PDB file of C-alpha atoms in Angstrom:
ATOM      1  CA  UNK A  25      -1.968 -96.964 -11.896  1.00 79.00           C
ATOM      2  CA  UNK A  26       0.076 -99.158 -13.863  1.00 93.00           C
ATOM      3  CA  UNK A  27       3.497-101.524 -13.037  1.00 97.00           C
ATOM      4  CA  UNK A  28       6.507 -99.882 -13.764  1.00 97.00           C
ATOM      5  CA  UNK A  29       8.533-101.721 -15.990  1.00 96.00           C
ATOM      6  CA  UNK A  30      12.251-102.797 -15.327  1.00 96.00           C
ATOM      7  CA  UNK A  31      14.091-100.357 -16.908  1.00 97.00           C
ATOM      8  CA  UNK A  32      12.025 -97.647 -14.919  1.00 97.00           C
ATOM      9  CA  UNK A  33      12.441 -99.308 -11.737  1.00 97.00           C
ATOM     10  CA  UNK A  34      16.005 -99.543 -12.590  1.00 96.00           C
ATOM     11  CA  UNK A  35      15.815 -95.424 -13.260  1.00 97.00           C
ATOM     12  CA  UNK A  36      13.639 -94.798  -9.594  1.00 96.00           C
ATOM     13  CA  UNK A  37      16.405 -96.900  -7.858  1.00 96.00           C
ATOM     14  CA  UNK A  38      19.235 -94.554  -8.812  1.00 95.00           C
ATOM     15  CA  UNK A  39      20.346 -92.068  -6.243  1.00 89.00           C
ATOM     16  CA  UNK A  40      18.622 -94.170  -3.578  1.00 92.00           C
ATOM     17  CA  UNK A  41      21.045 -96.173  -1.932  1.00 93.00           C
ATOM     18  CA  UNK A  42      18.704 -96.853   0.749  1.00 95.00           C
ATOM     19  CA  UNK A  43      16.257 -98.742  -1.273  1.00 98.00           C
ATOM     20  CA  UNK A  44      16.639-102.335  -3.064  1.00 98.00           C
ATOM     21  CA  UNK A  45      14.257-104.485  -4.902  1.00 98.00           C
ATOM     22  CA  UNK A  46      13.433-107.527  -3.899  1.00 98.00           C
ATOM     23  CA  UNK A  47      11.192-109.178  -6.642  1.00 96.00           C
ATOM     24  CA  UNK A  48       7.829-106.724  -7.356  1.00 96.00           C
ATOM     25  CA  UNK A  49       8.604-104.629  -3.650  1.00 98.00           C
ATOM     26  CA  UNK A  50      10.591-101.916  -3.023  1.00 98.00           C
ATOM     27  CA  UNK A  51      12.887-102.769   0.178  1.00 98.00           C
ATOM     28  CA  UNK A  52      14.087-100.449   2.600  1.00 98.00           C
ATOM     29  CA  UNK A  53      15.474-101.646   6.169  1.00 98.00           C
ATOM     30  CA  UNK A  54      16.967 -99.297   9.105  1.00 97.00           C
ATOM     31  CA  UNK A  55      18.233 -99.415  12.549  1.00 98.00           C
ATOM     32  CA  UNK A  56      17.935 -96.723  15.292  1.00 98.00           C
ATOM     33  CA  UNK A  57      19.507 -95.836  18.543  1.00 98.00           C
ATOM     34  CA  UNK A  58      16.598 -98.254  20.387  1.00 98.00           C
ATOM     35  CA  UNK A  59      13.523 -99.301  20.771  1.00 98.00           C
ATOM     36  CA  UNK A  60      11.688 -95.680  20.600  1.00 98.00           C
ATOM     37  CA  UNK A  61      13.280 -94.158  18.209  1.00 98.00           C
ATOM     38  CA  UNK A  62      12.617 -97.065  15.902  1.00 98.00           C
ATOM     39  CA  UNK A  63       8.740 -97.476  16.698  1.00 98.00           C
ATOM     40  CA  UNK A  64       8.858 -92.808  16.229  1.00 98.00           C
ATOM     41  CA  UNK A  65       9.985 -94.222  12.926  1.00 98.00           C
ATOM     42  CA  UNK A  66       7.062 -96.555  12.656  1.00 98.00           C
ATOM     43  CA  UNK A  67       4.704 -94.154  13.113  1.00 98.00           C
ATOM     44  CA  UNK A  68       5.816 -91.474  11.335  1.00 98.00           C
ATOM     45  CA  UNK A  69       5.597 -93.875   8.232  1.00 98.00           C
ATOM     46  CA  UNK A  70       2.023 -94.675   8.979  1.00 98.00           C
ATOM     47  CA  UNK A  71       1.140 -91.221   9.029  1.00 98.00           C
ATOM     48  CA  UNK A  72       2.653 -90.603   5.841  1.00 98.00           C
ATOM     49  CA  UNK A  73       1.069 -93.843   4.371  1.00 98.00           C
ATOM     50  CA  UNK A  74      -2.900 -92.777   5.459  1.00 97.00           C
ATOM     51  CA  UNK A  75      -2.037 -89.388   4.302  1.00 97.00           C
ATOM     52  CA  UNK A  76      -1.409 -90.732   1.005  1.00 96.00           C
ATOM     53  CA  UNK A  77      -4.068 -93.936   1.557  1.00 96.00           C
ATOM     54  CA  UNK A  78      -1.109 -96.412   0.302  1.00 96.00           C
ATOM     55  CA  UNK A  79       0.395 -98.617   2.585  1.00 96.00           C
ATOM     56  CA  UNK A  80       3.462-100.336   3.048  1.00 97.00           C
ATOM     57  CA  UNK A  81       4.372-103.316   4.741  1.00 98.00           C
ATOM     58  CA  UNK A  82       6.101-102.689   8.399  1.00 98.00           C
ATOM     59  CA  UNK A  83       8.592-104.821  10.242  1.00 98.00           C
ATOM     60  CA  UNK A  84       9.566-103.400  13.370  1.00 98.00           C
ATOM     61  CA  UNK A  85      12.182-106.349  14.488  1.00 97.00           C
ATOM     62  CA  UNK A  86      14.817-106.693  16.893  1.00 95.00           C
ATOM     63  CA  UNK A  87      14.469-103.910  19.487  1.00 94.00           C
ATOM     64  CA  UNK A  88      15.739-101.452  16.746  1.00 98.00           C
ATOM     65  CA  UNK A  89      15.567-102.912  13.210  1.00 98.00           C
ATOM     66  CA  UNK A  90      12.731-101.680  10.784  1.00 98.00           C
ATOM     67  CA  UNK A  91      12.187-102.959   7.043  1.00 98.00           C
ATOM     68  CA  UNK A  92       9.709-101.603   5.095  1.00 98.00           C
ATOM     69  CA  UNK A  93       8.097-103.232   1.941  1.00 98.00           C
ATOM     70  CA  UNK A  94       6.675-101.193  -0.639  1.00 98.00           C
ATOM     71  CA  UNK A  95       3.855-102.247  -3.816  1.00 98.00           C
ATOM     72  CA  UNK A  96       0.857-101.615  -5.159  1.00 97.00           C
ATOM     73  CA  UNK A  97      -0.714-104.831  -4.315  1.00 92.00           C
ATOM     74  CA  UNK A  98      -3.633-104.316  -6.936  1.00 93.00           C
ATOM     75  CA  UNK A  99      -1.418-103.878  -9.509  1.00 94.00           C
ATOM     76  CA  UNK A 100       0.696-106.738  -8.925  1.00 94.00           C
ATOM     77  CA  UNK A 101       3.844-105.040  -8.516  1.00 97.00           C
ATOM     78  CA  UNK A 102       5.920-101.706  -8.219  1.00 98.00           C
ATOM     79  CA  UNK A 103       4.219 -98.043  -9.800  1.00 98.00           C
ATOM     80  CA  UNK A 104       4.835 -94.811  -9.502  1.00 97.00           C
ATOM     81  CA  UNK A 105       3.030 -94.553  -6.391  1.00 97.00           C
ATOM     82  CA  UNK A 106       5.293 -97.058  -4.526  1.00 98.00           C
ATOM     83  CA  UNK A 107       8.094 -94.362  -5.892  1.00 97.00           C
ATOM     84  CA  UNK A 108       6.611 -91.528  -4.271  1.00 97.00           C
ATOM     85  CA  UNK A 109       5.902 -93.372  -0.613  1.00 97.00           C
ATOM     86  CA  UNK A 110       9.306 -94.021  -0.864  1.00 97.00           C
ATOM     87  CA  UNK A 111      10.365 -90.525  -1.715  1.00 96.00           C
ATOM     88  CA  UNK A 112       8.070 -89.476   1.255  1.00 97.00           C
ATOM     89  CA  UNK A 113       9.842 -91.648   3.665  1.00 97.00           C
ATOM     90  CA  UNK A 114      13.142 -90.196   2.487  1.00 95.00           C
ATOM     91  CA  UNK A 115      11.811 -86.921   3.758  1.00 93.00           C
ATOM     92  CA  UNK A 116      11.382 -87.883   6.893  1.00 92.00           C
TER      93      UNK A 116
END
């Protein structure tokens, strides 16, 4: 799958408020009521991610903080799968 480039980065990013980039990740970060709610969160992303065999990067900090760092690691950067995950994780 290849890098998206800027411009369509740019594009994804639009009508996401949510998400931000920060260099070749997609950057997401939320806080919950406490400490469960946050780690439901967690693992409602992980099913999501081995459902679709793509991965993000999970920091569950604080007691109710979680930031989640999406890219295609082989590809050096952000694709259209990192897109979708984040999509998915809209849905939830």
């Amino acid at each position: 799958m290849a890098r998206l480039s800027d411009t369509e980065i740019d594009g994804a990013l639009q009508g996401r408020p949510d998400w931000r980039r920060e260099g070749e990740e997609l950057v997401r970060d939320r806080s919950f009521a406490d400490f469960t709610e946050a780690l439901a969160f967690v693992n409602a992303v992980g099913a999501i991610a081995e459902a679709r065999n793509h991965h993000p990067d999970i920091l569950l900090h604080g007691w109710n903080n979680v930031r989640l760092r999406i890219s295609t690691h082989s590809e050096g950067g952000i694709t259209a799968a990192d897109v979708e995950l984040a999509d998915a994780v809209d849905g939830l």
